[in-house]
PDB file of C-alpha atoms and ligand atoms in Angstrom:
ATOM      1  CA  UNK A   1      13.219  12.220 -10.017  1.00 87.00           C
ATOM      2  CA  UNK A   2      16.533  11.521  -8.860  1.00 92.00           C
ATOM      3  CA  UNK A   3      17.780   8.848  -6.354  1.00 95.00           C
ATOM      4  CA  UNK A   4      19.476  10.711  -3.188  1.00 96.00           C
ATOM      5  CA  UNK A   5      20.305   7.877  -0.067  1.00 97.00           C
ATOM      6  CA  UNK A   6      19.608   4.510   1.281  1.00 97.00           C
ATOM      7  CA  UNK A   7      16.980   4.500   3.613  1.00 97.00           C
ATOM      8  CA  UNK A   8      16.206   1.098   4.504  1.00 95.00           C
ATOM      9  CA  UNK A   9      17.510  -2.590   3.114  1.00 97.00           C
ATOM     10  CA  UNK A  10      14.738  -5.269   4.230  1.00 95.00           C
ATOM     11  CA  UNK A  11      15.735  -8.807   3.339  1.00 95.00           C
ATOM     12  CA  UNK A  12      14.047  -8.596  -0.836  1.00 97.00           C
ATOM     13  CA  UNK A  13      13.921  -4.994  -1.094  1.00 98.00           C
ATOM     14  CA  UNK A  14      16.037  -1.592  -0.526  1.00 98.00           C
ATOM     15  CA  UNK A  15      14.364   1.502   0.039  1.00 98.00           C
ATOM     16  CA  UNK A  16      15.948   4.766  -1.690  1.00 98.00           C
ATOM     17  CA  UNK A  17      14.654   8.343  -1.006  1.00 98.00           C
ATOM     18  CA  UNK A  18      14.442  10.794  -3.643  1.00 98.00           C
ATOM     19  CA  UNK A  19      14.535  14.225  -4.527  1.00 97.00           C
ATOM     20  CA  UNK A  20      10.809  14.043  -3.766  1.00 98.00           C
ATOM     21  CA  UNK A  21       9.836  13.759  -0.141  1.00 97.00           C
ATOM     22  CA  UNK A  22       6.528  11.894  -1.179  1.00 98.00           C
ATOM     23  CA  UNK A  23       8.006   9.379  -3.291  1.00 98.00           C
ATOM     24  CA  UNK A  24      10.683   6.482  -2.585  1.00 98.00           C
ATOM     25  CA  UNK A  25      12.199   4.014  -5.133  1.00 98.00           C
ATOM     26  CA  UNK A  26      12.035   0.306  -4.123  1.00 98.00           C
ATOM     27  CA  UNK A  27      14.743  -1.711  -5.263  1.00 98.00           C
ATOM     28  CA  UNK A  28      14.238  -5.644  -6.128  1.00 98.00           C
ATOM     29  CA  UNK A  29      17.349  -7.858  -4.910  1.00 98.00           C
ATOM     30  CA  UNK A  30      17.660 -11.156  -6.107  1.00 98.00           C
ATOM     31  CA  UNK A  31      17.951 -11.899  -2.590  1.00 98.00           C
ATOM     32  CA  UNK A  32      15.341 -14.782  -1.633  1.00 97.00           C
ATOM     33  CA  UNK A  33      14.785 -15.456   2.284  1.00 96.00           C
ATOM     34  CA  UNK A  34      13.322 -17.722   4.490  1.00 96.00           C
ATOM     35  CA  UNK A  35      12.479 -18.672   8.277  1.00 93.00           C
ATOM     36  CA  UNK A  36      13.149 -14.949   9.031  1.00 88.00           C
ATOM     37  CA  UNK A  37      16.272 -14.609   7.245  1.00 90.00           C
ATOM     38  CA  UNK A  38      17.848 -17.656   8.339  1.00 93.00           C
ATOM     39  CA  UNK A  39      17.971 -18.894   4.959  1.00 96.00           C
ATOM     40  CA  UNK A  40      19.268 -16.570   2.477  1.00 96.00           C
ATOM     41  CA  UNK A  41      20.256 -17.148  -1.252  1.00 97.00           C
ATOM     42  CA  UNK A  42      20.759 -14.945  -4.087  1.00 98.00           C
ATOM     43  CA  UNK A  43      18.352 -16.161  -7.508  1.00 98.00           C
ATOM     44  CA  UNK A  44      19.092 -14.781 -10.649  1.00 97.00           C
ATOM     45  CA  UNK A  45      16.409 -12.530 -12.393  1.00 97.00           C
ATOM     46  CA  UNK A  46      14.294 -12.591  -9.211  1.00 98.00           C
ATOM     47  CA  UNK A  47      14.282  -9.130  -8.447  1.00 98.00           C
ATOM     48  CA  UNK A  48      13.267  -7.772 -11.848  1.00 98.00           C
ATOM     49  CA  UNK A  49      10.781 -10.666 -11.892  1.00 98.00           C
ATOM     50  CA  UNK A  50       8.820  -9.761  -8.855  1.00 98.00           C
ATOM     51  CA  UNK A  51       9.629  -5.961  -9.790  1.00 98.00           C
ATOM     52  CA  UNK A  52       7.002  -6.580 -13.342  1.00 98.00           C
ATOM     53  CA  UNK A  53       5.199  -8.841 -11.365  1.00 98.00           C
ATOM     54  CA  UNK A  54       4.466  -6.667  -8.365  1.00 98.00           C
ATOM     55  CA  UNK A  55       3.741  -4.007 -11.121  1.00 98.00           C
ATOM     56  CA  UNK A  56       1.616  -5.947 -12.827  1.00 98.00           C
ATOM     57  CA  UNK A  57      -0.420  -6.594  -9.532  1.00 98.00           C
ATOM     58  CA  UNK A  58      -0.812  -3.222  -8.145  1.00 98.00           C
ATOM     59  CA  UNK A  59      -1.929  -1.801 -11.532  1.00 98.00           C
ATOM     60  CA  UNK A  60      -4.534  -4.340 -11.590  1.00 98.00           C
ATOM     61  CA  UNK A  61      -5.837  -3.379  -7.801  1.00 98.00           C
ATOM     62  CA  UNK A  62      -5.272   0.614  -8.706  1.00 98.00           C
ATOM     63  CA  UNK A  63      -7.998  -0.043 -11.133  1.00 98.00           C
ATOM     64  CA  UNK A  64     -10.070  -2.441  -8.952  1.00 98.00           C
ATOM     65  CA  UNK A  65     -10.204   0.682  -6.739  1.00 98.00           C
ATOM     66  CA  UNK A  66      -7.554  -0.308  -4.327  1.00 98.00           C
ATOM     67  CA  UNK A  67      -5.058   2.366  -3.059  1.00 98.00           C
ATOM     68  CA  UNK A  68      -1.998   1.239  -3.755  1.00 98.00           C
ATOM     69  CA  UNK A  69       1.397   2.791  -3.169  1.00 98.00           C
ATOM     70  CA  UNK A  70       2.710   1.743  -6.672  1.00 98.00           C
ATOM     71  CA  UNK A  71       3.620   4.482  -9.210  1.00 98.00           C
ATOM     72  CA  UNK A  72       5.826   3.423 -12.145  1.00 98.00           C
ATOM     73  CA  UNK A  73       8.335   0.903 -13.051  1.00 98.00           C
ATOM     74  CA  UNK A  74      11.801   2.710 -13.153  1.00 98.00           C
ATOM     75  CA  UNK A  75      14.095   0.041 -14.680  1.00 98.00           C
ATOM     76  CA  UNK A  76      14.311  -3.778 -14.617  1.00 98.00           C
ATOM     77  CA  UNK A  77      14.398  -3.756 -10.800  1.00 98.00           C
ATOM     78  CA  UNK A  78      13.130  -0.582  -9.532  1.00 98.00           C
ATOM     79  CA  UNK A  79       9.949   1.019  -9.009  1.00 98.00           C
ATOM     80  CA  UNK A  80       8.544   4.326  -7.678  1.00 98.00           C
ATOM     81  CA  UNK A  81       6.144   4.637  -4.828  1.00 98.00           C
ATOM     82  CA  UNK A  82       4.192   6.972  -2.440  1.00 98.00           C
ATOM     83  CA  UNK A  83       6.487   7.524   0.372  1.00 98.00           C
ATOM     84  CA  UNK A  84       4.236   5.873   3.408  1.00 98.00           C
ATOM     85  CA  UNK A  85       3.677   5.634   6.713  1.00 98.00           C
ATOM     86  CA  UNK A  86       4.193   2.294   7.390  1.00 98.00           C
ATOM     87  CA  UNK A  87       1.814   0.370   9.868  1.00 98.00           C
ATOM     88  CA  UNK A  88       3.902  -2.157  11.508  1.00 98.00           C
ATOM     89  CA  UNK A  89       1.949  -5.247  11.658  1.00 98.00           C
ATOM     90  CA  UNK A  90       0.870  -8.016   8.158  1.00 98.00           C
ATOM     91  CA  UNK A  91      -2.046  -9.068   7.083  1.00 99.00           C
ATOM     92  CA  UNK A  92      -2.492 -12.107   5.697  1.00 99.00           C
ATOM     93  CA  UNK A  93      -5.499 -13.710   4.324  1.00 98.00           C
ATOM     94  CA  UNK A  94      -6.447 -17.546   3.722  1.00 99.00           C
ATOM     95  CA  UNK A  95      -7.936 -19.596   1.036  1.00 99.00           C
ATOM     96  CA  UNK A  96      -6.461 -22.925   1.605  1.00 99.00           C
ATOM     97  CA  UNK A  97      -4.925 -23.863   4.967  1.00 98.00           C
ATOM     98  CA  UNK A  98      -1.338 -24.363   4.806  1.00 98.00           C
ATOM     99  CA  UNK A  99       1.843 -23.275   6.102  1.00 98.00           C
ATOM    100  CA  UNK A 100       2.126 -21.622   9.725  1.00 98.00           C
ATOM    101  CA  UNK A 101      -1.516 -22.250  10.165  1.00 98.00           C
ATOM    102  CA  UNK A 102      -1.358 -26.310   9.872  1.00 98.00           C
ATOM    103  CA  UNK A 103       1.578 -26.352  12.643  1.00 97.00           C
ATOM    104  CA  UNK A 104      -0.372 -24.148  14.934  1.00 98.00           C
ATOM    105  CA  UNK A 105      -3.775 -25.264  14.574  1.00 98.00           C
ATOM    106  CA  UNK A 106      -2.894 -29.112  13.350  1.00 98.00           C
ATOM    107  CA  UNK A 107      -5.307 -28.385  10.779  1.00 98.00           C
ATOM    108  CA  UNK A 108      -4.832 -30.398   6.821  1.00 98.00           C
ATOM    109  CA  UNK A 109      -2.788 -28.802   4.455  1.00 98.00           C
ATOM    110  CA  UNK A 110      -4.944 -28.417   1.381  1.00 98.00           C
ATOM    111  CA  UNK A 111      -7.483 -28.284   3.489  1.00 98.00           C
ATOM    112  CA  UNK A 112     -10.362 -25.056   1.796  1.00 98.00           C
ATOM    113  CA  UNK A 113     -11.380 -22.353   4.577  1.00 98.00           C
ATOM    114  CA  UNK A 114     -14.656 -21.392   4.025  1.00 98.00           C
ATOM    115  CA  UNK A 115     -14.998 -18.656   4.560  1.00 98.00           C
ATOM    116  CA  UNK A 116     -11.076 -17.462   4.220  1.00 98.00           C
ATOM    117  CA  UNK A 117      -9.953 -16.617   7.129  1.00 98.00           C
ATOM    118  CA  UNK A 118      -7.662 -13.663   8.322  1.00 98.00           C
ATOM    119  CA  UNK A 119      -4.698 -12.835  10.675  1.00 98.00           C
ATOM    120  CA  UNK A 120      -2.570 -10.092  11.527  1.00 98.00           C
ATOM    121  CA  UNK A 121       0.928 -10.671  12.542  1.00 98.00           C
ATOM    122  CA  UNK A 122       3.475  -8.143  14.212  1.00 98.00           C
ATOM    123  CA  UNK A 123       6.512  -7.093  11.665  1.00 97.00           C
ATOM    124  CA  UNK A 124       9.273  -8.490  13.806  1.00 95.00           C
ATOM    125  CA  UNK A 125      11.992 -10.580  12.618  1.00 91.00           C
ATOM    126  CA  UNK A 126      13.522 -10.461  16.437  1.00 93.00           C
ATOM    127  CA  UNK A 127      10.301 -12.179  17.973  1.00 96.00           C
ATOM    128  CA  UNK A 128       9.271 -14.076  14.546  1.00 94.00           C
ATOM    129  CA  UNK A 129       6.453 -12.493  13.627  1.00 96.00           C
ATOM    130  CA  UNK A 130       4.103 -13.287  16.383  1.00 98.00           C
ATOM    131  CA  UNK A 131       0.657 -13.318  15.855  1.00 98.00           C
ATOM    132  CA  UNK A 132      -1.509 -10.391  17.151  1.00 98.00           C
ATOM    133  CA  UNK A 133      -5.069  -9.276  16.970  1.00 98.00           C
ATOM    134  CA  UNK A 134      -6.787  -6.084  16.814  1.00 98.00           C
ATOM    135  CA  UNK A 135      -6.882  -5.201  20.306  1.00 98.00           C
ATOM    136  CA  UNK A 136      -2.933  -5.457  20.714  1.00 98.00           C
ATOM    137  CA  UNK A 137      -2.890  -3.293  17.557  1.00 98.00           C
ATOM    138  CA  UNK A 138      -5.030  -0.588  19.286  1.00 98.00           C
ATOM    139  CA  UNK A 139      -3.565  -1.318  22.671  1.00 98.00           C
ATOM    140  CA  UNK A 140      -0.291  -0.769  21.360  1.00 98.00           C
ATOM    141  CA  UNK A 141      -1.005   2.222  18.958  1.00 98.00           C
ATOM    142  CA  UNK A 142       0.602   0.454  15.808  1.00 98.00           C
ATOM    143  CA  UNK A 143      -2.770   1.862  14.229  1.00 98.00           C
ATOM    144  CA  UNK A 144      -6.292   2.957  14.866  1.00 98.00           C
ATOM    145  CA  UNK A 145      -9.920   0.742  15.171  1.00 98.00           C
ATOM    146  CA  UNK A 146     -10.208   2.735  11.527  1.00 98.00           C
ATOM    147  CA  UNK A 147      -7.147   1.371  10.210  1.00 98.00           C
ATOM    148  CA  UNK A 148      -7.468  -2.219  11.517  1.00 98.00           C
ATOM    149  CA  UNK A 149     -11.074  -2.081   9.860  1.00 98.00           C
ATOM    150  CA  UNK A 150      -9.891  -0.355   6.663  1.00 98.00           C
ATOM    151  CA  UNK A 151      -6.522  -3.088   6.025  1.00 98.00           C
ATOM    152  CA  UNK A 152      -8.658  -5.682   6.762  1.00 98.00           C
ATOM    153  CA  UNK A 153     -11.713  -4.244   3.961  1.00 98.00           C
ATOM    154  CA  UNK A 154      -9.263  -4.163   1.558  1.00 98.00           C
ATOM    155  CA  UNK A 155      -7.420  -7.203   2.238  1.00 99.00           C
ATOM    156  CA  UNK A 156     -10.856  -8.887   1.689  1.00 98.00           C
ATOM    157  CA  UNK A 157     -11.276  -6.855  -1.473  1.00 98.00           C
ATOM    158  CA  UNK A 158      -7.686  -7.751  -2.523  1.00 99.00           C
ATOM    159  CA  UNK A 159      -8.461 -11.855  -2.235  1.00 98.00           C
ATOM    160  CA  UNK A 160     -12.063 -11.112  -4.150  1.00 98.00           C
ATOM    161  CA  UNK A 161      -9.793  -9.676  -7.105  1.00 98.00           C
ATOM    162  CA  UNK A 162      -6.607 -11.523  -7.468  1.00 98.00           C
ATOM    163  CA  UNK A 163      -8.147 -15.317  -6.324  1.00 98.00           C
ATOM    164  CA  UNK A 164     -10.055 -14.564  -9.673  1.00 98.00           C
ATOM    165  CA  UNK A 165      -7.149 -13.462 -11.452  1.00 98.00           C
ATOM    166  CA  UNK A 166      -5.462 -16.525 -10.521  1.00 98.00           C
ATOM    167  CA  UNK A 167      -8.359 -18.772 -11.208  1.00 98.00           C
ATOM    168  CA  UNK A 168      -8.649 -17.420 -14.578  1.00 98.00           C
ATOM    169  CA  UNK A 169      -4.976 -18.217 -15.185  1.00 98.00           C
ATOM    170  CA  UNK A 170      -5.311 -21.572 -14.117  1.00 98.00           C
ATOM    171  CA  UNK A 171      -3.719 -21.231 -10.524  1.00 98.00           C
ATOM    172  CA  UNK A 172      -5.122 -21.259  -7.139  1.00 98.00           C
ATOM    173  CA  UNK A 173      -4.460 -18.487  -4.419  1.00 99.00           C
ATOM    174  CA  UNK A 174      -3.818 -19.967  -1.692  1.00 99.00           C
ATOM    175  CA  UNK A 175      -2.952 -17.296   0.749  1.00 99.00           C
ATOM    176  CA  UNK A 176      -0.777 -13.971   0.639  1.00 99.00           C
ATOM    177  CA  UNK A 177       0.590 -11.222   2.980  1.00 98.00           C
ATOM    178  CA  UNK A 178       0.062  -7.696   2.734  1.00 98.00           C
ATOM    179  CA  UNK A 179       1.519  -4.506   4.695  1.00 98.00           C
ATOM    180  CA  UNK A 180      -0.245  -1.085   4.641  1.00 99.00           C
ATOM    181  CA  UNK A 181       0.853   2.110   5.648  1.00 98.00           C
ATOM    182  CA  UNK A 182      -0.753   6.335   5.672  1.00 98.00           C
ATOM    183  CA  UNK A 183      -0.116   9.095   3.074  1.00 98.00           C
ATOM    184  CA  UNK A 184      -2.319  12.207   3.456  1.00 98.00           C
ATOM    185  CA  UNK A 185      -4.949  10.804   6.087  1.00 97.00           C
ATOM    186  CA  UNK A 186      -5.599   7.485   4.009  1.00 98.00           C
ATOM    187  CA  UNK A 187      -4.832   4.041   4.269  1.00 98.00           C
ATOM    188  CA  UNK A 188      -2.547   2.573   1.223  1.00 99.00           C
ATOM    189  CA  UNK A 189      -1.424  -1.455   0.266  1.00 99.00           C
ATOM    190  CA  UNK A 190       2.541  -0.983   0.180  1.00 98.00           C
ATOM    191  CA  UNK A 191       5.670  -3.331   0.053  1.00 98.00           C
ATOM    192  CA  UNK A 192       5.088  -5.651  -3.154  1.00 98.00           C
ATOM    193  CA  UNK A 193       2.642  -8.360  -4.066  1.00 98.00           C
ATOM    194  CA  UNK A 194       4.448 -11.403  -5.671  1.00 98.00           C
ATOM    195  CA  UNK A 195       5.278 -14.603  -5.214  1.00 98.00           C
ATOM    196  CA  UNK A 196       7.556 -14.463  -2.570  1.00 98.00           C
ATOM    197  CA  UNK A 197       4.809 -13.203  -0.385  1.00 98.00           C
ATOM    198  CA  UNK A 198       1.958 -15.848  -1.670  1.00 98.00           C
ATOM    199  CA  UNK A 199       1.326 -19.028  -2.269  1.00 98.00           C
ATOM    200  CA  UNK A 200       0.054 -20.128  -5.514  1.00 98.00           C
ATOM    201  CA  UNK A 201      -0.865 -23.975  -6.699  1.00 98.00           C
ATOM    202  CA  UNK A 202      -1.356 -25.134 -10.151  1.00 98.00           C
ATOM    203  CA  UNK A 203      -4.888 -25.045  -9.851  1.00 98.00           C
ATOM    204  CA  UNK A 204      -5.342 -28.793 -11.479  1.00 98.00           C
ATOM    205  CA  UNK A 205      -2.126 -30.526  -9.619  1.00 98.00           C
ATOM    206  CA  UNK A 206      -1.605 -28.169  -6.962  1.00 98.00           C
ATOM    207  CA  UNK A 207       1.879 -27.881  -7.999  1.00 98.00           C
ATOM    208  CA  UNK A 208       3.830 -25.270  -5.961  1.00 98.00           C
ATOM    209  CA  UNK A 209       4.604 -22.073  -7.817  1.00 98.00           C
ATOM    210  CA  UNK A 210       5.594 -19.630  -5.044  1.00 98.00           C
ATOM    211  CA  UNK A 211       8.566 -19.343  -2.362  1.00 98.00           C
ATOM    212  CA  UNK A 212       7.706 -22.605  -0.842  1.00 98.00           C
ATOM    213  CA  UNK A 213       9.832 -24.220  -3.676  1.00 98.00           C
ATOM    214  CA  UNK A 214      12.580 -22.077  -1.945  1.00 98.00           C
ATOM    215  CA  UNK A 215      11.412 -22.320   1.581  1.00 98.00           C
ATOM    216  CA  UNK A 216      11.119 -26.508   1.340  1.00 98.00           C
ATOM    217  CA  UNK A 217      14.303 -27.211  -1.342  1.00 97.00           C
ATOM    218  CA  UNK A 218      12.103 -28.115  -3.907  1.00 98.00           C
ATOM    219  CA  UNK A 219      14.383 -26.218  -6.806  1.00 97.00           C
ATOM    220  CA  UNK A 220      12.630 -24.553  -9.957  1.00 98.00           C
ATOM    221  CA  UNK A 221      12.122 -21.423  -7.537  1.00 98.00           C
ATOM    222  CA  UNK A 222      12.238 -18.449 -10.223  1.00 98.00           C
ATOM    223  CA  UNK A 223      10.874 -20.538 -12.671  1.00 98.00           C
ATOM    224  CA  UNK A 224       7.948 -21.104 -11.261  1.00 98.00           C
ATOM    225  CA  UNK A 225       7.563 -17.142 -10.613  1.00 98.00           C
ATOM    226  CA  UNK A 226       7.967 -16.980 -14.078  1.00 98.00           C
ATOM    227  CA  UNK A 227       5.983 -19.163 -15.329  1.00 98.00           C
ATOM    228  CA  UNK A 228       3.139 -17.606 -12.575  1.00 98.00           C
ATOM    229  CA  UNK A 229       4.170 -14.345 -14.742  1.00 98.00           C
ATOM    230  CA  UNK A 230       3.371 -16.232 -18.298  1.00 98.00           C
ATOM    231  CA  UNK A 231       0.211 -17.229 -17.423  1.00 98.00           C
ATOM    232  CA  UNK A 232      -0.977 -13.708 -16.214  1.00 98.00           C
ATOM    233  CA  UNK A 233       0.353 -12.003 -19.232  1.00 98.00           C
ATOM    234  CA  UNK A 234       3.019 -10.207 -17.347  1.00 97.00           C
ATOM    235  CA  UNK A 235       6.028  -9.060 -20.193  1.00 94.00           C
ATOM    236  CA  UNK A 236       9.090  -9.872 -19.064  1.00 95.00           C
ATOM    237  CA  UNK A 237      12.347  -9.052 -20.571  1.00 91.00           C
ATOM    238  CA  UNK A 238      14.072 -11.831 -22.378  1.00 83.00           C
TER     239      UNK A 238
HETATM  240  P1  TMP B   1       2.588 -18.424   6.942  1.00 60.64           P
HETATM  241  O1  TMP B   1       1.840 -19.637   6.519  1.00 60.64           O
HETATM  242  O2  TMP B   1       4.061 -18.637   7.135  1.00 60.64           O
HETATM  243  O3  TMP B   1       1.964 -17.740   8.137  1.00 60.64           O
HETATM  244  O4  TMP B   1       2.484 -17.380   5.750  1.00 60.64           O
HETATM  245  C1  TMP B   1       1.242 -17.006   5.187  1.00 60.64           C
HETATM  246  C2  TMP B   1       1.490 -16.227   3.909  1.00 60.64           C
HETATM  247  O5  TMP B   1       2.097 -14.984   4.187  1.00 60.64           O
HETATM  248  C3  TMP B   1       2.415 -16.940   2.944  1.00 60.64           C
HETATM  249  O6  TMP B   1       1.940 -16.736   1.624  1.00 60.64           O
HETATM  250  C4  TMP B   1       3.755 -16.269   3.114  1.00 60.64           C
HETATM  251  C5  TMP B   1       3.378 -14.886   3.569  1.00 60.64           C
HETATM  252  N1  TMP B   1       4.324 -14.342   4.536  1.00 60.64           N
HETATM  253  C6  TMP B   1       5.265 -13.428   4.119  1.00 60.64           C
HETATM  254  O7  TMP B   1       5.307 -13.050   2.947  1.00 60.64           O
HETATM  255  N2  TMP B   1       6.150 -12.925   5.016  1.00 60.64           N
HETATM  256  C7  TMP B   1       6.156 -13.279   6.309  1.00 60.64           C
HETATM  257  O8  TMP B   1       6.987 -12.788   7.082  1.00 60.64           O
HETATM  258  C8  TMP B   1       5.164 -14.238   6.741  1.00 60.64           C
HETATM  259  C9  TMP B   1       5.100 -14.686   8.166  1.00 60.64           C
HETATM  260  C10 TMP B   1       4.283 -14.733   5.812  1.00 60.64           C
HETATM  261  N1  LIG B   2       9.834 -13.282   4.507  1.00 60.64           N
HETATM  262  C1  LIG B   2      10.204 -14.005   5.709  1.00 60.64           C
HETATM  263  C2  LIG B   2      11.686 -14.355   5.681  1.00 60.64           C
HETATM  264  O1  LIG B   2      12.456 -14.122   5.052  1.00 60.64           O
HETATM  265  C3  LIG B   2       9.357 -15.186   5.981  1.00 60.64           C
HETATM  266  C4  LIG B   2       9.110 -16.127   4.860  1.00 60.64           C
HETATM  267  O2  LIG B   2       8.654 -15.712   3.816  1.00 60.64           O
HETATM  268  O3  LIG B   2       9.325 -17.339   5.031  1.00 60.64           O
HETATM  269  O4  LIG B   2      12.355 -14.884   6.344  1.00 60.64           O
END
């Protein structure tokens, strides 16, 4: 498969087509934002650490019985994938309130949410990623009452896996977003799973191991992703 042009550069990521219309290669950046791209810094080995991660990830929801857009790793930071459709809005799911969700609701950071909860946000650096819910989604045609119930399923099936797969590793998943799209009629997980799109606590001192360390100055940042990538078992080059 052969790379042809640039199709898209996100703030982590750019999108290549290929030779293939089906398939796209996603290329890691060391790039590492925040606030909506307000704060932007370039981390050594980040990109091909979230590239193994991600892979690492999606392999392990592939055989959970998740769809997943993820076909092979390509090189240190690149990776094939199922060219989707992408639906415009993010899921994100919630074990442990913290973040956005403790200045909106005033709610304890730490606090356990039982049972998680869920929200959908619009993609939309512009407006910063306002909040919507499934009416607006349907209202607005970014997707169907199928494909709000589908992302949502398999966001729910998504936590049941990896907050194991954490726990077993000795780290707490604390929440994560996740952005779908369509190829041939069905609903797909795409973009990456990592840190940079988690959070993740030492599960015994709750020790940040995700972009917060980046996001709140806190240093250590890639690190911490790969030390998140030790415990899981993920190889990494040296
Ligand atoms: P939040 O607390 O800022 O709403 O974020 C919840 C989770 O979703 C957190 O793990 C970070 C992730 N997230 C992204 O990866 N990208 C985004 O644009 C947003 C808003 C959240
Ligand atoms: N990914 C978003 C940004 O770069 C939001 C975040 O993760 O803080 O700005």
């Amino acid at each position: 498969m052969k790379k042809t042009n640039e199709l898209y550069a996100g703030k982590a990521k750019t999108v290549y087509a290929t030779d293939d219309q089906d398939r796209l290669i996603m290329y890691f950046r060391n790039d590492t934002s925040a606030f909506d791209g307000e704060k932007v810094e370039k981390l050594d080995r980040k990109g091909m650490v979230n590239n193994y991660f991600n892979a690492f990830i999606m392999q392990k929801l592939q055989a959970a019985g998740v769809p997943t857009h993820f076909e092979t790793t390509l090189s240190d930071q690149e990776s094939v994938v199922k060219r989707l459709e992408m639906i415009p809005v993010e899921c994100v799911m919630r074990n442990i309130a913290s973040g956005s969700i403790v200045r909106r609701l005033g709610v304890q950071d730490g606090m356990e949410l039982k049972p998680p909860t869920f929200e959908f946000f619009l993609k939309n650096d512009a407006l910063h990623d306002p909040m919507v819910n499934d009416y607006h989604i349907e209202s607005f045609k970014w997707a169907t009452r199928d494909e709000v119930a589908r992302m949502k399923e398999l966001t729910f099936k998504v936590n049941d896996i990896l907050k194991q797969l954490f726990l077993d590793a000795g780290m707490l998943l604390v929440d994560f977003k996740l952005e779908f799209g369509r190829f041939q009629g069905e609903i797909y997980l795409g973009d990456e799973f990592s840190p940079d799109g988690c959070r993740l606590w030492d599960a015994q001192t709750r020790k940040k191991l995700d972009k917060d360390r980046f996001r709140q100055g806190l240093g250590g940042v890639v690190e911490a992703y790969e030390e998140v990538a030790q415990r899981l078992g993920v190889r990494l080059p040296a």
